[in-house]
């Protein structure tokens, strides 16, 4: 049924594509400016690494509210839903994707995942997505890629207000304005988002997604002191409040977990002359989550979690145009982090000093070579050198061939080192950071009888090392005609020293105790295809596809040696597994595709967006702990989202949409995806003439 | 002189070895293949009441009464996920066991000469306890105990004979896709018992 609809949809697209000659073009795609790939403004066509740009118009027309929604519609991005909505890039999980707002990192990860539903898209000017290891510019965490959210700039005097209401009592209200006074400008933004949530299982206590609301506010100030000097500051504040409700034994637990987040980013930019400019950035952010939940029958405290992370940074970057064909970027900074949480025993701090350099050389107008290097001196761990080399060759203007090699790393995070956490709400399991438990301590607990057995992992506890990756991307783009643009990229990422949780012991109540280990070596490899087609002046089509293969190298070795067995569905007897039985890492779709149509005639607009993800591994059913059986996968899905709107001359804009038209739901494995949702919104903008 | 005696002794010993093996070859007759036996729903204290083991004899393919726990009548015992063999501080027998990894029941036909049989010294057992250590993996997310594919229990019985066991299920009536709501602590397994004292299991 779903496949049928997808097929029909594709046919409709082909008909549309065949329909008419074009006026508009896709020829300027590569001229878009991108800052994230090279840390200075560069044409998309020149950066030589895989980059996706999502602009404001696309975000608005798609009717997205939160960052996870718009990212889900982009080629090669897979949204995971453990510990909030995270995004997987090139098969590397959300832990390895650095999230920036206006170039500064967001903190506050839970289980390694930064919940993207924290981020409203209403004040986003564009989103830049760099795929592949980018540690040569950004250091730890940028192993799978970097997503940089660039918020609206104050460009003119205007006021904006919008209100949206839809299924599940979901509401989203925004107000923003900006003002330019001579050489000073200020912009302000506020968002309130809330929902009653929804429930997939009426028989249990609480809803699948409990009611919540959140506020985001942001203020940007900037003063141009002279032609050479400007300075500004960005403030952002986020507050989230959720009602929690679930059963525990015969009792019911409820509470109001909250999240508070502050970001402050002052900066000074100086342009010494046409060749040299420098930027100083300060950054302070704090993320704080607090949850106190009580048993209903006697109001006693059942669950108490407090987590506060502070992150301070000073940084300078200087760009030198040595010649018209040679640009040098030099940067350095110092980061201090502090953690205070009742999950750990005490307050933890760490600091990192870093330096990076990058040189971009244009040779004979056909070749671009970008070489970069970053050195991170981590106070708690060994220092790390991350190189990058990217080459682009464009023999003719239509054709660009890119190759890049980059190294990535991710230092063990605080959780992996210092966690000391027992989850009473979910069966009483305990997780220890690698520095919090030793084999000797486990043996003592065994003698005391508080644990009943120690696993082989429990007998080899040791200090953690950083995770390393090497990534290779080879691809190209081709302008087939004025209206058709296509690009392809082949990628391979090899990750070693991967930190995973393993069971180290079992308690006397059979609940496991986990800790962290540098165990695995894995790889991810695949292909990404993207086509942009301007069908008519008013219609454009985008199609994307990613093919992804992942594997744990140790598992492959075991299969090669004939040492890995499984049980076919419906059988209890073991059979030897072959390479083709092994489905790779859990949580990865082998095939992902999207097809999007956008219609816009300045007054009317409409979109149809289809997103497909093939099955992905979720469970082990036959005791071998690897993915090898059909029933160990969650079913693949097709999401179909529609929107349409009308733009009046006076600044009023009306819009309505349906998300998940096919009402796809997976109540077990994709609970964060609501069923069919309908919304309507109204937006009003006033632009004032600038008095100059 | 002393050296010479030793050499002669060694020569005699070698000769007798060769002789013995020749003799054996000459007298070998085709041995009928052993049969695999299936056992289901051995109750390893499912009601969690008595906290006692369920004993089983591989030799007679019978469950053995609790009253005979201190005898050599039984070869293996089950309680929860713990499996004991009749030796060490588990029982008076001459038993032993080890976990063979990476082998299927039908393909594993001979116990290697250098195999080391372990004995029970509770709380450490010849068949290690805990998920991933011995015969099962525990999936905490789904709360299911699953026998690890490709693992066999190689058993020396109370009387010193050999056997191989593949645990098939930990749940009542051996469902092929057990869930946490299925009744647990019901063992189903297949075994092959070699009564002649050799390490051949085929």
Coordinates of N, CA and C in Angstrom, one line a residue, chain A residues 63-154:
Chain A
X63 N 6.5 24.1 6.8 CA 5.7 24.2 8.0 C 6.3 23.5 9.2
X64 N 7.6 23.5 9.3 CA 8.3 22.8 10.4 C 8.3 23.8 11.6
X65 N 8.2 23.2 12.8 CA 8.3 24.0 14.0 C 9.6 23.8 14.7
X66 N 10.1 22.6 14.8 CA 11.3 22.3 15.5 C 12.4 21.7 14.6
X67 N 13.6 21.8 15.0 CA 14.7 21.5 14.1 C 14.7 20.0 13.6
X68 N 14.2 19.1 14.5 CA 14.2 17.7 14.1 C 13.3 17.5 12.9
X69 N 12.2 18.3 12.8 CA 11.2 18.1 11.7 C 11.8 18.4 10.4
X70 N 12.5 19.5 10.3 CA 13.0 19.9 9.0 C 14.3 19.1 8.6
X71 N 15.0 18.6 9.6 CA 16.2 17.8 9.3 C 15.7 16.4 8.8
X72 N 14.6 15.9 9.3 CA 14.1 14.6 8.9 C 13.9 14.6 7.4
X73 N 13.6 15.7 6.8 CA 13.3 15.7 5.4 C 14.5 15.9 4.5
X74 N 15.7 15.9 5.1 CA 16.9 16.1 4.3 C 17.6 14.8 4.0
X75 N 18.2 14.8 2.8 CA 18.8 13.5 2.4 C 19.9 13.1 3.3
X76 N 19.9 11.8 3.7 CA 21.0 11.2 4.4 C 20.9 11.4 5.9
X77 N 19.9 12.2 6.4 CA 19.8 12.4 7.8 C 18.7 11.5 8.4
X78 N 19.1 10.7 9.4 CA 18.2 9.8 10.0 C 18.0 10.3 11.5
X79 N 16.7 10.5 11.8 CA 16.4 11.0 13.2 C 16.2 9.8 14.1
X80 N 17.0 9.8 15.2 CA 16.9 8.7 16.2 C 16.1 9.3 17.4
X81 N 15.5 8.4 18.1 CA 14.6 8.8 19.2 C 14.9 8.3 20.5
X82 N 16.2 8.0 20.8 CA 16.6 7.6 22.2 C 17.0 8.9 22.9
X83 N 16.5 9.2 24.1 CA 17.0 10.4 24.8 C 16.7 11.6 24.0
X84 N 15.6 11.7 23.4 CA 15.2 12.9 22.6 C 15.6 12.7 21.1
X85 N 15.3 13.7 20.3 CA 15.5 13.5 18.8 C 16.9 13.9 18.5
X86 N 17.7 12.9 18.1 CA 19.0 13.2 17.6 C 19.1 12.9 16.1
X87 N 20.2 13.4 15.5 CA 20.3 13.2 14.1 C 21.6 12.4 13.8
X88 N 21.4 11.4 12.9 CA 22.5 10.6 12.5 C 23.0 11.0 11.1
X89 N 24.3 11.2 10.9 CA 24.9 11.6 9.6 C 25.8 10.6 9.1
X90 N 25.7 10.2 7.9 CA 26.5 9.1 7.3 C 26.6 7.9 8.2
X91 N 25.5 7.6 8.8 CA 25.5 6.4 9.7 C 26.2 6.6 11.0
X92 N 26.7 7.8 11.3 CA 27.3 8.0 12.6 C 26.2 8.6 13.5
X93 N 26.1 8.1 14.7 CA 24.9 8.4 15.5 C 25.0 9.8 16.1
X94 N 23.9 10.3 16.7 CA 23.8 11.7 17.1 C 24.9 12.1 18.1
X95 N 25.5 11.2 18.8 CA 26.6 11.6 19.7 C 27.8 12.3 18.9
X96 N 27.9 12.0 17.7 CA 29.1 12.4 16.9 C 28.7 13.6 16.0
X97 N 27.6 14.2 16.3 CA 27.2 15.4 15.4 C 27.2 16.6 16.3
X98 N 28.0 17.6 15.9 CA 28.2 18.8 16.7 C 27.0 19.8 16.2
X99 N 26.3 20.3 17.2 CA 25.2 21.2 16.9 C 25.6 22.6 17.3
X100 N 25.6 23.6 16.4 CA 26.0 24.9 16.6 C 24.8 25.9 16.4
X101 N 24.8 26.9 17.2 CA 23.8 28.0 16.9 C 24.7 29.3 16.7
X102 N 24.6 29.8 15.5 CA 25.5 30.9 15.1 C 26.9 30.6 15.4
X103 N 27.4 29.4 15.1 CA 28.8 29.1 15.2 C 29.2 28.6 16.6
X104 N 28.3 28.7 17.6 CA 28.7 28.3 19.0 C 28.0 27.0 19.4
X105 N 28.7 26.1 20.0 CA 28.1 24.8 20.3 C 27.0 24.8 21.4
X106 N 26.0 24.0 21.2 CA 25.0 23.8 22.2 C 25.5 22.7 23.1
X107 N 25.2 22.8 24.4 CA 25.6 21.7 25.3 C 24.3 21.2 25.9
X108 N 24.4 20.2 26.8 CA 23.2 19.6 27.4 C 22.8 18.4 26.6
X109 N 23.7 17.4 26.6 CA 23.3 16.1 25.9 C 22.8 15.1 27.0
X110 N 21.8 14.3 26.6 CA 21.4 13.3 27.5 C 21.6 12.0 26.8
X111 N 22.3 11.1 27.4 CA 22.7 9.8 26.7 C 23.5 10.1 25.5
X112 N 24.2 11.2 25.4 CA 25.0 11.5 24.2 C 24.2 12.3 23.2
X113 N 22.9 12.4 23.4 CA 22.1 13.0 22.3 C 21.7 14.4 22.7
X114 N 21.8 15.3 21.8 CA 21.3 16.7 22.0 C 19.9 16.7 21.3
X115 N 18.9 16.9 22.2 CA 17.5 16.9 21.7 C 17.2 18.0 20.8
X116 N 17.1 17.7 19.5 CA 16.9 18.8 18.5 C 15.5 19.4 18.6
X117 N 14.6 18.8 19.3 CA 13.2 19.4 19.4 C 13.3 20.6 20.4
X118 N 14.4 20.8 21.0 CA 14.6 22.0 21.9 C 14.7 23.2 21.0
X119 N 15.0 23.1 19.7 CA 15.4 24.2 18.9 C 14.2 24.6 18.0
X120 N 13.7 25.8 18.1 CA 12.6 26.3 17.2 C 13.3 26.7 15.9
X121 N 12.5 26.5 14.8 CA 13.1 26.9 13.5 C 12.6 28.3 13.1
X122 N 11.7 28.9 13.9 CA 11.1 30.1 13.4 C 12.0 31.3 13.2
X123 N 13.1 31.3 13.9 CA 14.1 32.4 13.7 C 15.3 32.0 13.0
X124 N 15.2 30.9 12.3 CA 16.4 30.4 11.6 C 16.5 31.0 10.2
X125 N 17.6 31.6 9.8 CA 17.8 32.1 8.5 C 18.2 31.0 7.5
X126 N 19.1 30.1 8.0 CA 19.4 28.9 7.2 C 20.1 27.9 8.1
X127 N 20.1 26.7 7.6 CA 20.8 25.6 8.3 C 21.9 25.1 7.4
X128 N 23.1 25.0 7.9 CA 24.2 24.4 7.2 C 24.6 23.1 7.8
X129 N 24.6 22.1 6.9 CA 25.0 20.7 7.4 C 26.2 20.2 6.7
X130 N 27.3 20.0 7.4 CA 28.5 19.5 6.9 C 28.6 18.1 7.2
X131 N 28.8 17.2 6.2 CA 28.9 15.8 6.5 C 30.3 15.3 6.5
X132 N 30.6 14.3 7.4 CA 31.9 13.8 7.4 C 32.7 14.4 8.5
X133 N 33.8 13.8 8.9 CA 34.6 14.3 10.0 C 35.1 15.7 9.8
X134 N 34.8 16.6 10.8 CA 35.2 18.0 10.7 C 36.0 18.4 12.0
X135 N 36.7 17.5 12.6 CA 37.4 17.8 13.8 C 38.6 18.7 13.5
X136 N 39.0 18.8 12.2 CA 40.2 19.7 11.9 C 39.8 21.2 12.1
X137 N 38.5 21.4 12.2 CA 38.0 22.8 12.4 C 37.3 22.9 13.8
X138 N 36.6 21.9 14.2 CA 35.7 22.0 15.3 C 36.1 21.1 16.5
X139 N 37.1 20.3 16.4 CA 37.5 19.5 17.5 C 36.6 18.3 17.8
X140 N 36.6 18.0 19.1 CA 35.8 16.8 19.6 C 34.3 17.0 19.2
X141 N 33.7 15.8 19.0 CA 32.3 15.7 18.7 C 31.9 15.9 17.2
X142 N 32.8 16.6 16.4 CA 32.5 16.8 15.0 C 33.0 15.6 14.2
X143 N 32.7 14.4 14.6 CA 33.2 13.3 13.9 C 32.3 12.8 12.8
X144 N 31.0 13.0 13.0 CA 30.1 12.6 11.9 C 29.7 13.8 11.1
X145 N 29.8 15.0 11.7 CA 29.4 16.1 10.9 C 29.1 17.3 11.9
X146 N 28.7 18.4 11.2 CA 28.4 19.6 12.0 C 27.1 20.2 11.4
X147 N 26.2 20.6 12.3 CA 25.0 21.3 11.9 C 25.1 22.6 12.5
X148 N 25.1 23.7 11.7 CA 25.2 25.0 12.2 C 23.9 25.7 11.9
X149 N 23.2 26.2 12.9 CA 21.9 26.9 12.7 C 22.2 28.4 12.8
X150 N 22.0 29.1 11.7 CA 22.2 30.5 11.6 C 20.9 31.2 11.7
X151 N 20.9 32.0 12.8 CA 19.6 32.7 13.1 C 19.5 34.0 12.3
X152 N 18.2 34.5 12.3 CA 17.9 35.7 11.5 C 18.8 36.9 12.0
X153 N 19.2 37.7 11.0 CA 19.9 38.9 11.3 C 19.0 40.1 11.1
X154 N 19.3 41.1 11.8 CA 18.5 42.3 11.7 C 18.9 43.0 10.4

